[in-house]
Coordinates of C-alpha atoms (C1' of nucleotides) in Angstrom, one line a residue:
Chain R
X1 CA -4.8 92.0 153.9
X2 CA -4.3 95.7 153.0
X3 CA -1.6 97.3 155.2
X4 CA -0.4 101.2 155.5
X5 CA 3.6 101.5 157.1
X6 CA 5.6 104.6 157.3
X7 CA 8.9 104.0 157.0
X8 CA 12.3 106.1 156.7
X9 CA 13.7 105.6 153.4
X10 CA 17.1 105.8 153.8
X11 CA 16.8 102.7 156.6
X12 CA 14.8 100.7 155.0
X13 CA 14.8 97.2 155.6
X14 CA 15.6 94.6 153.2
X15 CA 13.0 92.8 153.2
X16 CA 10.7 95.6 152.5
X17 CA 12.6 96.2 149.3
X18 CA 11.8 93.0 148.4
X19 CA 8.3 93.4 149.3
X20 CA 7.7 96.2 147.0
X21 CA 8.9 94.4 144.6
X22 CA 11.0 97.6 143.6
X23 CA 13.1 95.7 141.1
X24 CA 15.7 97.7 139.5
X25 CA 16.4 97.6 135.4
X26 CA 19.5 95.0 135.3
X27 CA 18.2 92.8 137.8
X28 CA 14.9 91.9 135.5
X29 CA 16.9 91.5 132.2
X30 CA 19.2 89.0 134.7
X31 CA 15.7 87.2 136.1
X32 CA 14.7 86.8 132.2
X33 CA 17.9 84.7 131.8
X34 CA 17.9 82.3 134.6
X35 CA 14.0 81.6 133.6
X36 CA 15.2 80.3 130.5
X37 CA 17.9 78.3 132.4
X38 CA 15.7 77.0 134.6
X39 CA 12.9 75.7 132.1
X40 CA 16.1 74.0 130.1
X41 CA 17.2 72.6 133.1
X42 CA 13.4 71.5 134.2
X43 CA 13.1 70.0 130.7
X44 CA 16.1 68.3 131.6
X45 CA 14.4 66.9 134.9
X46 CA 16.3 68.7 137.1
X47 CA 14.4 69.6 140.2
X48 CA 16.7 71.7 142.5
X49 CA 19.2 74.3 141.4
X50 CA 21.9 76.3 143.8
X51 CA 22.4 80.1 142.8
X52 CA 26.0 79.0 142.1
X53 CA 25.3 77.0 139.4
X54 CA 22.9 79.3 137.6
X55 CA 26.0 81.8 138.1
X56 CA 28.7 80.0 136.9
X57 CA 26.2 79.2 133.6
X58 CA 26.1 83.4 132.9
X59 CA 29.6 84.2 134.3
X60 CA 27.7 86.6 137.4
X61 CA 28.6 86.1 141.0
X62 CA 26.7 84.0 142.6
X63 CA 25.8 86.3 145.5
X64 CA 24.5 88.8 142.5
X65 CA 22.3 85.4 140.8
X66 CA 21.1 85.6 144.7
X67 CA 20.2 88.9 145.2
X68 CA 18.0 89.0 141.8
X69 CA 16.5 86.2 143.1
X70 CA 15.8 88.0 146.2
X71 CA 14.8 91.3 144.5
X72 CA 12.2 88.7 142.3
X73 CA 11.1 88.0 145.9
X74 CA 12.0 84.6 146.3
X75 CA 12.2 84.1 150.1
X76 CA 12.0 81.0 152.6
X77 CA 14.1 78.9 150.2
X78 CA 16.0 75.8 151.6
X79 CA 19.3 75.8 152.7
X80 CA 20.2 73.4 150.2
X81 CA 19.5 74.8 146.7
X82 CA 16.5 76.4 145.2
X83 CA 13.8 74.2 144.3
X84 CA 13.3 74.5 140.5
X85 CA 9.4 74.3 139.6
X86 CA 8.5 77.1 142.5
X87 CA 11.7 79.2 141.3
X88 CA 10.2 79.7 137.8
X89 CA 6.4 80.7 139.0
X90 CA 8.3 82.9 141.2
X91 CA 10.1 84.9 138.3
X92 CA 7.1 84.0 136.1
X93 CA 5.4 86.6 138.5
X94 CA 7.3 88.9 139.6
X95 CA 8.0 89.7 136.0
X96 CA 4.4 89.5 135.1
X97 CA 4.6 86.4 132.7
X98 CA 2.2 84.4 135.2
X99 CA -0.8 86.0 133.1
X100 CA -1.8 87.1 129.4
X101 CA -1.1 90.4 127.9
X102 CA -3.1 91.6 125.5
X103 CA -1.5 93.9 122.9
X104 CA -2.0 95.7 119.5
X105 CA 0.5 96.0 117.2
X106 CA 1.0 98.7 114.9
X107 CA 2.9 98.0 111.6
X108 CA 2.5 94.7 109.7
X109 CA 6.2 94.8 108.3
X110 CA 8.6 92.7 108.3
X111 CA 9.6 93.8 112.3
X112 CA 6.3 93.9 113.2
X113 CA 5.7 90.4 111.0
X114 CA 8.6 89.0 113.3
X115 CA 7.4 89.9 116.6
X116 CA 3.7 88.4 115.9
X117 CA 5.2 85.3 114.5
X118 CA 8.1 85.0 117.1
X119 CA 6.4 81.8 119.9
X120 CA 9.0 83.1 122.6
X121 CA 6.8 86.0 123.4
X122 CA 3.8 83.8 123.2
X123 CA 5.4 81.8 125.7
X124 CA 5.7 84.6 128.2
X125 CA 2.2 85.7 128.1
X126 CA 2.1 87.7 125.1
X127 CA -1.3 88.0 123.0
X128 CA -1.5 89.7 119.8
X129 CA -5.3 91.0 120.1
X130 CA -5.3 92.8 116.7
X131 CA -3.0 93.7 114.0
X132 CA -3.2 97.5 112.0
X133 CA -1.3 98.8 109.2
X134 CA -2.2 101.9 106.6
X135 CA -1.0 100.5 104.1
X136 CA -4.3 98.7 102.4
X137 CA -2.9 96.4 100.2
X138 CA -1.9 94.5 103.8
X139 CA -5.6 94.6 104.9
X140 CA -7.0 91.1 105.3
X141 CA -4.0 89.5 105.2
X142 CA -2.9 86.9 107.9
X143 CA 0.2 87.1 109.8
X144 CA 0.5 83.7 112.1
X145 CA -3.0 83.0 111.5
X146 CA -3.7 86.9 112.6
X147 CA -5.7 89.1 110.0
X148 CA -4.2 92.9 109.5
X149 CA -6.9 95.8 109.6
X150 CA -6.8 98.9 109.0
X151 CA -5.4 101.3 111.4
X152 CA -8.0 103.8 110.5
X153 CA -10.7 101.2 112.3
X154 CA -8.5 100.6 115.4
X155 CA -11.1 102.5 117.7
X156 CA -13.9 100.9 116.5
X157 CA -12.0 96.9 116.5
X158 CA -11.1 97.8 120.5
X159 CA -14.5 98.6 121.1
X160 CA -15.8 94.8 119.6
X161 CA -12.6 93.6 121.7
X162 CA -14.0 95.1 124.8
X163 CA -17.8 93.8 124.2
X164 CA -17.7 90.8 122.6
X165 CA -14.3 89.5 124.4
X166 CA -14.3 91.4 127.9
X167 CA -10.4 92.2 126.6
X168 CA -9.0 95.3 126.7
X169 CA -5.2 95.1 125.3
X170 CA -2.6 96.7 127.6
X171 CA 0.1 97.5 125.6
X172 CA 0.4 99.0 122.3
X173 CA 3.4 97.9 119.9
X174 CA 4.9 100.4 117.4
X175 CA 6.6 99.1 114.9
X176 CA 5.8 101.8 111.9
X177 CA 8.5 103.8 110.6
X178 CA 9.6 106.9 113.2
X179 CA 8.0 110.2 111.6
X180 CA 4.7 108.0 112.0
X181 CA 5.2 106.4 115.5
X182 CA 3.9 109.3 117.7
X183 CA 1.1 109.7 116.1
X184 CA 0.4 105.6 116.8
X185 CA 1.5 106.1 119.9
X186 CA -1.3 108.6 120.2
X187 CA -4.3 106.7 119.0
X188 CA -2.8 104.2 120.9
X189 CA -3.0 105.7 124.2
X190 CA -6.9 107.1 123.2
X191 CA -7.9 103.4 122.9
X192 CA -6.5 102.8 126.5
X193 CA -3.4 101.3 126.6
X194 CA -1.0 101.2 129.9
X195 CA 2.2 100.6 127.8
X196 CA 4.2 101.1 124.7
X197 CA 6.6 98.9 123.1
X198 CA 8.5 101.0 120.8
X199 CA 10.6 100.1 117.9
X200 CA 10.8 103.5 116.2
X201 CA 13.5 105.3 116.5
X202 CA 11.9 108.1 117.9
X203 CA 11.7 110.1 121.0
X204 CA 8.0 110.0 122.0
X205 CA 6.5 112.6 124.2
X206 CA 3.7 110.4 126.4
X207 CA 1.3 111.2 129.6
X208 CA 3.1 110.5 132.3
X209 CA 1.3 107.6 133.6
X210 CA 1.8 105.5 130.9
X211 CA 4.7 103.0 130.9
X212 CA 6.9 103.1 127.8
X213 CA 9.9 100.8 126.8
X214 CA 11.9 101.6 123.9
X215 CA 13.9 98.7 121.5
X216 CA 16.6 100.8 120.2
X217 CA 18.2 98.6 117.4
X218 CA 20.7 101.8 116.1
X219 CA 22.0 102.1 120.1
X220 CA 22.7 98.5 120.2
X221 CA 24.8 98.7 116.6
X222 CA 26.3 101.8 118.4
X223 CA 27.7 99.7 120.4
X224 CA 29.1 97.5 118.7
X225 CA 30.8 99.6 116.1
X226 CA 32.3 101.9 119.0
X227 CA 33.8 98.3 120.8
X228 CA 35.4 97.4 117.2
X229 CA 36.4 101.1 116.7
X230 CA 38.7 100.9 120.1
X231 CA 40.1 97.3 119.0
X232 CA 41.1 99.2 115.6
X233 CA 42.7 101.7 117.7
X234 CA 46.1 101.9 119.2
X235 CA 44.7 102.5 122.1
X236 CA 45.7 99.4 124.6
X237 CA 45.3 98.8 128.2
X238 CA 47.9 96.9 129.7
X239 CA 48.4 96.9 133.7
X240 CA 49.0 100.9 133.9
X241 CA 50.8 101.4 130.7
X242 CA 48.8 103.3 127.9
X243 CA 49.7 103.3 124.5
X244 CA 47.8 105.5 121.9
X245 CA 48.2 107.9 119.1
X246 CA 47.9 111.8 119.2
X247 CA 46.6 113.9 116.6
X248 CA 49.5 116.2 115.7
X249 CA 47.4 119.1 116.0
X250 CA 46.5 118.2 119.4
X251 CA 47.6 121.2 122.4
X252 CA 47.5 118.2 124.6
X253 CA 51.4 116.7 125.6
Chain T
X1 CA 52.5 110.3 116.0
X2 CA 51.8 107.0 118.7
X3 CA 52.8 107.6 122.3
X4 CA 53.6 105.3 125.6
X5 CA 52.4 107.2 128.4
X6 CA 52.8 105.6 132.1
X7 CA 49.8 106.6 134.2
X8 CA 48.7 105.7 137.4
X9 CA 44.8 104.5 136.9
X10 CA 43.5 105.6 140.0
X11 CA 44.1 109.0 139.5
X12 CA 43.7 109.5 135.8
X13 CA 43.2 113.0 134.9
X14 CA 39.8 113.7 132.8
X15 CA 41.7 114.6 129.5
X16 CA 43.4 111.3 129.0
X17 CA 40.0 109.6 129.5
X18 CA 38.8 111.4 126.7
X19 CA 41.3 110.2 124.7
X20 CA 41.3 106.9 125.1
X21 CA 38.5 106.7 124.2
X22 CA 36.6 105.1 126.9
X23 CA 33.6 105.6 126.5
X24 CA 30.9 104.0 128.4
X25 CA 27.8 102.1 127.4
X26 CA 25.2 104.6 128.2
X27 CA 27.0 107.5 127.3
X28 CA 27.2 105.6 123.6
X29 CA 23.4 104.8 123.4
X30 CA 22.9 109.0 124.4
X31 CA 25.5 109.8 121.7
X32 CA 23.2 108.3 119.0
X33 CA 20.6 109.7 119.9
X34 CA 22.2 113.1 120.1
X35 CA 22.9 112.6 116.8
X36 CA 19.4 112.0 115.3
X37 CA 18.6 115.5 117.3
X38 CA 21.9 116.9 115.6
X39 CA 21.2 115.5 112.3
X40 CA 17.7 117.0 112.4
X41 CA 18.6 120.2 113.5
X42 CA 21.1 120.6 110.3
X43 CA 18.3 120.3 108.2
X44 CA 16.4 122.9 110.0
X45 CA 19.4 125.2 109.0
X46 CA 20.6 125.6 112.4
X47 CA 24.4 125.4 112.8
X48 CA 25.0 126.3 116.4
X49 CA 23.6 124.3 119.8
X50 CA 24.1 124.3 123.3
X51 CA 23.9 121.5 125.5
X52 CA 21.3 122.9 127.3
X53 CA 18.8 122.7 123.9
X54 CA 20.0 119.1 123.6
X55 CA 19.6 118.2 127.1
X56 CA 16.3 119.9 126.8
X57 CA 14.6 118.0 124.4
X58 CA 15.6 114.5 125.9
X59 CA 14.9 115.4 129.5
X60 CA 18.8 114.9 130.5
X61 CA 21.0 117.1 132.4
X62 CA 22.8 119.4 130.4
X63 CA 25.9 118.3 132.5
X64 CA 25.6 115.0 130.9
X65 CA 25.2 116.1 127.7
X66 CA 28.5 118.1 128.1
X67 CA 29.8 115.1 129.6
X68 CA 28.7 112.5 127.4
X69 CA 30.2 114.9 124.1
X70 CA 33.5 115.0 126.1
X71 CA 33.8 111.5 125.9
X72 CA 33.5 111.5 122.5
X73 CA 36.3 113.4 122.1
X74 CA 34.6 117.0 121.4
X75 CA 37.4 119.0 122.7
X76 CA 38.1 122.8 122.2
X77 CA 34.2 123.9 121.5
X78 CA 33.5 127.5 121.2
X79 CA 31.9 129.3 124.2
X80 CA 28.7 129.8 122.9
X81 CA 27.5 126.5 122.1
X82 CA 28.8 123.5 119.7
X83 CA 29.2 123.8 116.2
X84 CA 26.2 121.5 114.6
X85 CA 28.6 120.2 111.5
X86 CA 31.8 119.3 113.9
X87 CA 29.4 117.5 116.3
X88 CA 28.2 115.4 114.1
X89 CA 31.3 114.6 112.6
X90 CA 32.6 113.7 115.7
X91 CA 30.1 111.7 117.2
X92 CA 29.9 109.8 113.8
X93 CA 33.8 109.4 114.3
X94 CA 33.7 108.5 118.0
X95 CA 30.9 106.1 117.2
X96 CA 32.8 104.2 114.3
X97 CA 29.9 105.8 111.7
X98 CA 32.0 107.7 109.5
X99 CA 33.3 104.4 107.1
X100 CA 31.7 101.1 106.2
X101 CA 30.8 98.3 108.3
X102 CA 30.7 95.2 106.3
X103 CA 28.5 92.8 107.6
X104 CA 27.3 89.1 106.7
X105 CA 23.7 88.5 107.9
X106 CA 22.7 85.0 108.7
X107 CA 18.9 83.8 108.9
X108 CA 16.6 85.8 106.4
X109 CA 13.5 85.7 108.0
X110 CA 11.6 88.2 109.0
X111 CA 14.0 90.0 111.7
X112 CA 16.5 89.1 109.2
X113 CA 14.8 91.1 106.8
X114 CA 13.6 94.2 108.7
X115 CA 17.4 94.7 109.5
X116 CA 18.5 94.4 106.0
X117 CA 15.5 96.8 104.6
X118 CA 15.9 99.2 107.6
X119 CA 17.9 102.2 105.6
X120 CA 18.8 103.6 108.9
X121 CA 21.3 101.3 109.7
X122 CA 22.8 101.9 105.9
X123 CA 22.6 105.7 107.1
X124 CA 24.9 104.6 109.9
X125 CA 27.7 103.1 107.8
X126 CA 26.4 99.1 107.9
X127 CA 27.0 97.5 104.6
X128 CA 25.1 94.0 103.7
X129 CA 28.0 91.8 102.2
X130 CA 25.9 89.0 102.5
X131 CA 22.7 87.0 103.3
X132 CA 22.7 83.6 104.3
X133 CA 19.8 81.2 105.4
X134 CA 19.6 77.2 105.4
X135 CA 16.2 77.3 104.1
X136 CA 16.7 75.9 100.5
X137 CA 13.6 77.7 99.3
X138 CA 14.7 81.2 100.0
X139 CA 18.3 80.7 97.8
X140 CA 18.3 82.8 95.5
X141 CA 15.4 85.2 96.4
X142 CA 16.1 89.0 97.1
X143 CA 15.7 91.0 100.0
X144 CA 16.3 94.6 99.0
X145 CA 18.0 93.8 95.8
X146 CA 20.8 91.8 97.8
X147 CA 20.4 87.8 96.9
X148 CA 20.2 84.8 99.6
X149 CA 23.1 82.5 99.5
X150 CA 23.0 79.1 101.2
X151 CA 24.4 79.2 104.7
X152 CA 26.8 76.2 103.9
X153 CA 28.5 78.2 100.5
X154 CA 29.5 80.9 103.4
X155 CA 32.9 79.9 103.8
X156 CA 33.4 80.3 99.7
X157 CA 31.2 83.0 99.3
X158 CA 33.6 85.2 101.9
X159 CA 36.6 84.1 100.5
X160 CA 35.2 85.5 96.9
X161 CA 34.4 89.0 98.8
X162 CA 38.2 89.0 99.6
X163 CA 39.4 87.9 96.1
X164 CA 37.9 90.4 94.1
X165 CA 36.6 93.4 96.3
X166 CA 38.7 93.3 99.3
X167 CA 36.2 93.4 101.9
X168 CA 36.2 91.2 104.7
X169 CA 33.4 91.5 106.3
X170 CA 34.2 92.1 110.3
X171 CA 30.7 91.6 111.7
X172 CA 28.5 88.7 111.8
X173 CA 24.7 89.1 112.1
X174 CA 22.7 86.4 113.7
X175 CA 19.0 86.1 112.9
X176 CA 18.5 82.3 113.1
X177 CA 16.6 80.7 116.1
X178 CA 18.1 80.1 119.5
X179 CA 18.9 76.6 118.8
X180 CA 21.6 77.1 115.9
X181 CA 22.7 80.4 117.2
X182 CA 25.7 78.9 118.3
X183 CA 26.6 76.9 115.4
X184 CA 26.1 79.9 113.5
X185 CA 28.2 82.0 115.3
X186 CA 30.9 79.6 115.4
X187 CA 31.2 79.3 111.3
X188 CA 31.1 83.3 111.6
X189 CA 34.2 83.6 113.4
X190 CA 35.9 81.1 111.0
X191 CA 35.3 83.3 108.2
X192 CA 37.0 85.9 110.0
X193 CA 34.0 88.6 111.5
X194 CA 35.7 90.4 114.5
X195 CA 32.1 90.5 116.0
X196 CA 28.7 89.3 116.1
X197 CA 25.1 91.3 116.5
X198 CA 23.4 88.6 118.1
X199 CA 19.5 88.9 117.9
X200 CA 18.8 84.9 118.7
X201 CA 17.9 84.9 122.6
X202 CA 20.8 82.4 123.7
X203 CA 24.2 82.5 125.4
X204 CA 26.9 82.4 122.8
X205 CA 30.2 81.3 123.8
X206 CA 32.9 83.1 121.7
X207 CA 36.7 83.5 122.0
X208 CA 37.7 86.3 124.1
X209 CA 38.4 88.7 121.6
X210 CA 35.8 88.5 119.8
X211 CA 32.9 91.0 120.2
X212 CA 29.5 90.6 120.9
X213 CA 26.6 92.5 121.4
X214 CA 22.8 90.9 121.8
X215 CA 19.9 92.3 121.2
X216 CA 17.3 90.6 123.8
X217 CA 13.6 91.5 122.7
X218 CA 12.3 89.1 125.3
X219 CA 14.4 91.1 128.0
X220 CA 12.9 93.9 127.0
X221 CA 9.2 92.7 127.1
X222 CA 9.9 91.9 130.5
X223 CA 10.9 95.3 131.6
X224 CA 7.2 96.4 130.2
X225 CA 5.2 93.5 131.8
X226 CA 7.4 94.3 135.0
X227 CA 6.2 97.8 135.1
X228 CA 2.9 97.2 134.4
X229 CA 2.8 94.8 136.9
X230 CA 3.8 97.8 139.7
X231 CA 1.4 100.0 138.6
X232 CA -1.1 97.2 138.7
X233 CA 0.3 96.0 142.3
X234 CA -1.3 98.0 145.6
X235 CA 2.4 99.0 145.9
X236 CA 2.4 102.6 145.9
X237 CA 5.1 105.2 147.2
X238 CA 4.4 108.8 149.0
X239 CA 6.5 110.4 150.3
X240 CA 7.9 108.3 152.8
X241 CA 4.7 106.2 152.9
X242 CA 4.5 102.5 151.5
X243 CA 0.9 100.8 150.9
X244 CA 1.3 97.0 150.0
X245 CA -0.9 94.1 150.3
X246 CA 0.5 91.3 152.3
X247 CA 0.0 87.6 151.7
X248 CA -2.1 86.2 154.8
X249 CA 0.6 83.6 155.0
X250 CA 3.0 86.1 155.5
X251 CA 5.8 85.9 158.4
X252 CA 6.4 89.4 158.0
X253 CA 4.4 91.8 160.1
Chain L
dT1 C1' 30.7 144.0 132.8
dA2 C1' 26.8 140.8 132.7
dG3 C1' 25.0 136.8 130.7
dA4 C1' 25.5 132.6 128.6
dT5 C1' 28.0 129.1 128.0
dT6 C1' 31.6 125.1 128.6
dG7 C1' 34.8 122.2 131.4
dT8 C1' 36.3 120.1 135.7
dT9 C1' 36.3 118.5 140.5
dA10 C1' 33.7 116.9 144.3
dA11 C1' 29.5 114.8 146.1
dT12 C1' 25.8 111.8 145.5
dC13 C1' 23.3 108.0 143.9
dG14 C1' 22.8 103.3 142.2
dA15 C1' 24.5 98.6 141.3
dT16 C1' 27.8 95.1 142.3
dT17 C1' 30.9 92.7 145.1
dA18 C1' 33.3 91.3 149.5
dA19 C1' 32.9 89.6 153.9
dC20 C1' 30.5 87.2 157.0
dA21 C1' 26.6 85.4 159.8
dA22 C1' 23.0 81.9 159.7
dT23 C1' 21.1 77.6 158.4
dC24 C1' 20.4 72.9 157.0
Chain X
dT1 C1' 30.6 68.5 163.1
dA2 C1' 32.0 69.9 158.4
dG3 C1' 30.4 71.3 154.0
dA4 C1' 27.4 73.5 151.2
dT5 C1' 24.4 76.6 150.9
dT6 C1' 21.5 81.1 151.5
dG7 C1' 20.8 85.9 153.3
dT8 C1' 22.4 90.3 155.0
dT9 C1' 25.4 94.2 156.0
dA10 C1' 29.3 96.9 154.6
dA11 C1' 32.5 98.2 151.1
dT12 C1' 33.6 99.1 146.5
dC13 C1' 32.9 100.5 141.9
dG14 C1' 30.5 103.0 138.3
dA15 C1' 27.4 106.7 136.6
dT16 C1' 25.1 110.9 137.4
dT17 C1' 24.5 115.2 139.4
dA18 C1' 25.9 119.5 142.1
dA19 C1' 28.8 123.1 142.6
dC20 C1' 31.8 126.1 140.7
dA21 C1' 35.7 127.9 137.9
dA22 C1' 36.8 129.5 133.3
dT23 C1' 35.8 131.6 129.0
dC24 C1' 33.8 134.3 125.4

DNA sequence: TAGATTGTTAATCGATTAACAATC
DNA sequence: TAGATTGTTAATCGATTAACAATC
C-alpha cells in the first residue's frame, strides 16, 4: 500500500516521525548499542527486557533508551517490557542490518586488512565482494580467505560481479592513504556505488546523491588529547567558582 | 599568574568561555580539520586567511568558523583575516598537539598496527612507548621499528620507561577484542595512563577521572546502512509532502 | 569613506530531559 | 487497585545560525 499525505511540518505528528523512519545521528549510534545488549542478553536466554534496564546498563535515561526505540520504530509493545527476539529484528532493520551489503574495499593495508578480517561487521550484514590495492606485490594475496586485485581492473571485476553473481556492491570502502582517496572515491562512484566509507583523512567532494560516512581517527585523538589538556590545566569547575591561570600578557582582567 | 574568579554560570560572558577552555566536542573535531586546511595552505606559501576561505572549502558557516577559532582561544586577530602561522599554533596548543603524547598500545593486530604505522598521528604529537599483545608468537616482532612486548611484562616494562627516560606514558590504547577489553583497560590504569583510546566495541567501566574516548567502527557502519536504507525506502520528502509505504497491517491511517 | 573583515548578542534549530497520561 | 511499565507533550539544554556592531 503506497500512500501520498500532506502534512504541515512544524505539527507533525509523532507517529509520522516514526514512520519516516527519520532517525537522527545519536539515536542510531544509541540503537547499535542496545542491539549488542540485547543479543548478550538473548544469549543469556533472556526473553523480555524493560527500557529501564537497557538504560541503567549505558547510564541514558530511560525515557531517551525509549524514544530511540521509538525513533527505530518499535511500536505496539507490551506494557510490561519489550520482548527481546522482536526488539533486535526491529533495530536489525531499521538500521539496515536485516540484509547483505555488498562492498568493495579499496586499500589492502593493515586498516583495510582489519576491517575485512574484523567478523563484527560480518555479523551486521557486511560482505566484502572484492578487494583492490595498487600496490602489485599485494595482488593475489588472501586476506580472510579474500584474494586482492588490482585496482586498475576494478571496472572490469564489477562487471563479472554483476553477470555472473547478479551483485552489485553498494558501498565502496576507502582505506588508501588521503592524497589517493578521491580519486578511489571516484572510480568508485563510476562502478555504481550508493555509499562511501571513508577512512582517509580527507575532505572528499562527491555527487550529491551519494551517501558518505567518514571514520575520522585524528578527530577522535583530538579529543582526547584536548579532555587531558583541560585536566592538566588549572582550569577547575567547582559549583560557580572558577579557578585558572592568565597569561600575563593577557588585556583581559 | 593563577586567578579565583566567582562567576555566576548562567550568565557567563563569552570571553571567560574562551578561556576556560571549554571547548565542545564538535567544535574540536572542526578544529582539526581546520588545521589540515591551515597546514596545507602554509605550504602553498599563503600566510593570511579569512574565515570565510575556510568556511568555504568545508561547506560551514563562516560564523562557525569564527566561532569554533574563538574557542580555541584565538583572540586579538587582525582585521583582515587570521594569520596562517598563529592559527596553527594555536589550534595545535588548544588541541594538546604542540608536545608529546606518550602512549602504550595494547593488541598488535592489524588495527593495532595501522594506528602505530599511521605517521599522521606521530604528526599530531602521539608517541608509541609501547606495544603489547598476549599472542606469544608476535613477541618480539617489529611494527615500524618499535618491538612487541608481552602484555603480562607491562607492569615492569612501564616502570623501566620511568626509571630511565622519564616518561610515563598517560594514554592507553586498546586494540584487543571486545572480550578482554576490559581486562585490558583495567591493567592500563594500574600502570598509571590518565586515559584510554578504546577501539574494542565494548562498555568499559573506568574510574571517574579517568578519560576515555571510543572509537565505534560498527556505529559508524550503521549510520551508512541507515542512510542507504532511506534512500532505498519509498520515504521521500517535498516540500511539505511525505510519500511512505504503509504496512497492510497497519493501524495507522 | 567603502569594503572586507572579525566578534558578540539574540534567535533558531535540534536533542535530551521532565512531567505526566495511559496501559497492563 | 497498586506497581511497573510505555508513550507523548512540554520544557530545558546545547549547538548553530542570523543579525548586527566594531574595526581596520
Amino acid at each position: 500500500m503506497r500512500l501520498h499525505i500532506f502534512i504541515p511540518l512544524d505539527n507533525r505528528p509523532y507517529y509520522m516521525v516514526n514512520n519516516t523512519r527519520n532517525v537522527h545521528t545519536p539515536s542510531i549510534r544509541r540503537l547499535t548499542r542496545y542491539l549488542r545488549f540485547l543479543r548478550a542478553a538473548k544469549t543469556r536466554g533472556v526473553t523480555v527486557v524493560s527500557c529501564s534496564r537497557i538504560a541503567e546498563s549505558f547510564n541514558l535515561s530511560p525515557v531517551l533508551v525509549r524514544r530511540d526505540l521509538s525513533f527505530a520504530g518499535v511500536l505496539a509493545a507490551p506494557k510490561q517490557g519489550y520482548r527481546v527476539n522482536e526488539l533486535i529484528e526491529d533495530i536489525e532493520q531499521s538500521l539496515g542490518w536485516d540484509h547483505k551489503t555488498h562492498a568493495l574495499l579499496v586499500g589492502a593495508g593493515n586498516l583495510g586488512s582489519a576491517i575485512v578480517k574484523y567478523n563484527g561487521f560480518r555479523e551486521q550484514g557486511l560482505n566484502i565482494a572484492g578487494i583492490f590495492d595498487s600496490d602489485p606485490n599485494l595482488h593475489g594475496t588472501l586476506i580472510n580467505g579474500h584474494k586482492v586485485f588490482s585496482f586498475e581492473k576494478i571496472v572490469e571485476y564489477v562487471k563479472g560481479l554483476k553477470s555472473e553473481y547478479g551483485i552489485s556492491p553498494d558501498v565502496g570502502i576507502i582505506t588508501v592513504p588521503a592524497d589517493s582517496a578521491q580519486e578511489v572515491a571516484d572510480k568508485l562512484i563510476e562502478v555504481g556505488v550508493r555509499a562511501i566509507w571513508n577512512y582517509a583523512p580527507a575532505r572528499l567532494s562527491l555527487p550529491e546523491n551519494i551517501v558518505c560516512e567518514s571514520v575520522s581517527l585524528c578527530e577522535s585523538f583530538a579529543i582526547l588529547t584536548h579532555q587531558l589538556q583541560m585536566q592538566d590545566s588549572g582550569a577547575t569547575f567547582k559549583g560557580h567558582e572558577f579557578e585558572f591561570s592568565l597569561d600575563p600578557n593577557s588585556t583581559i582582567c
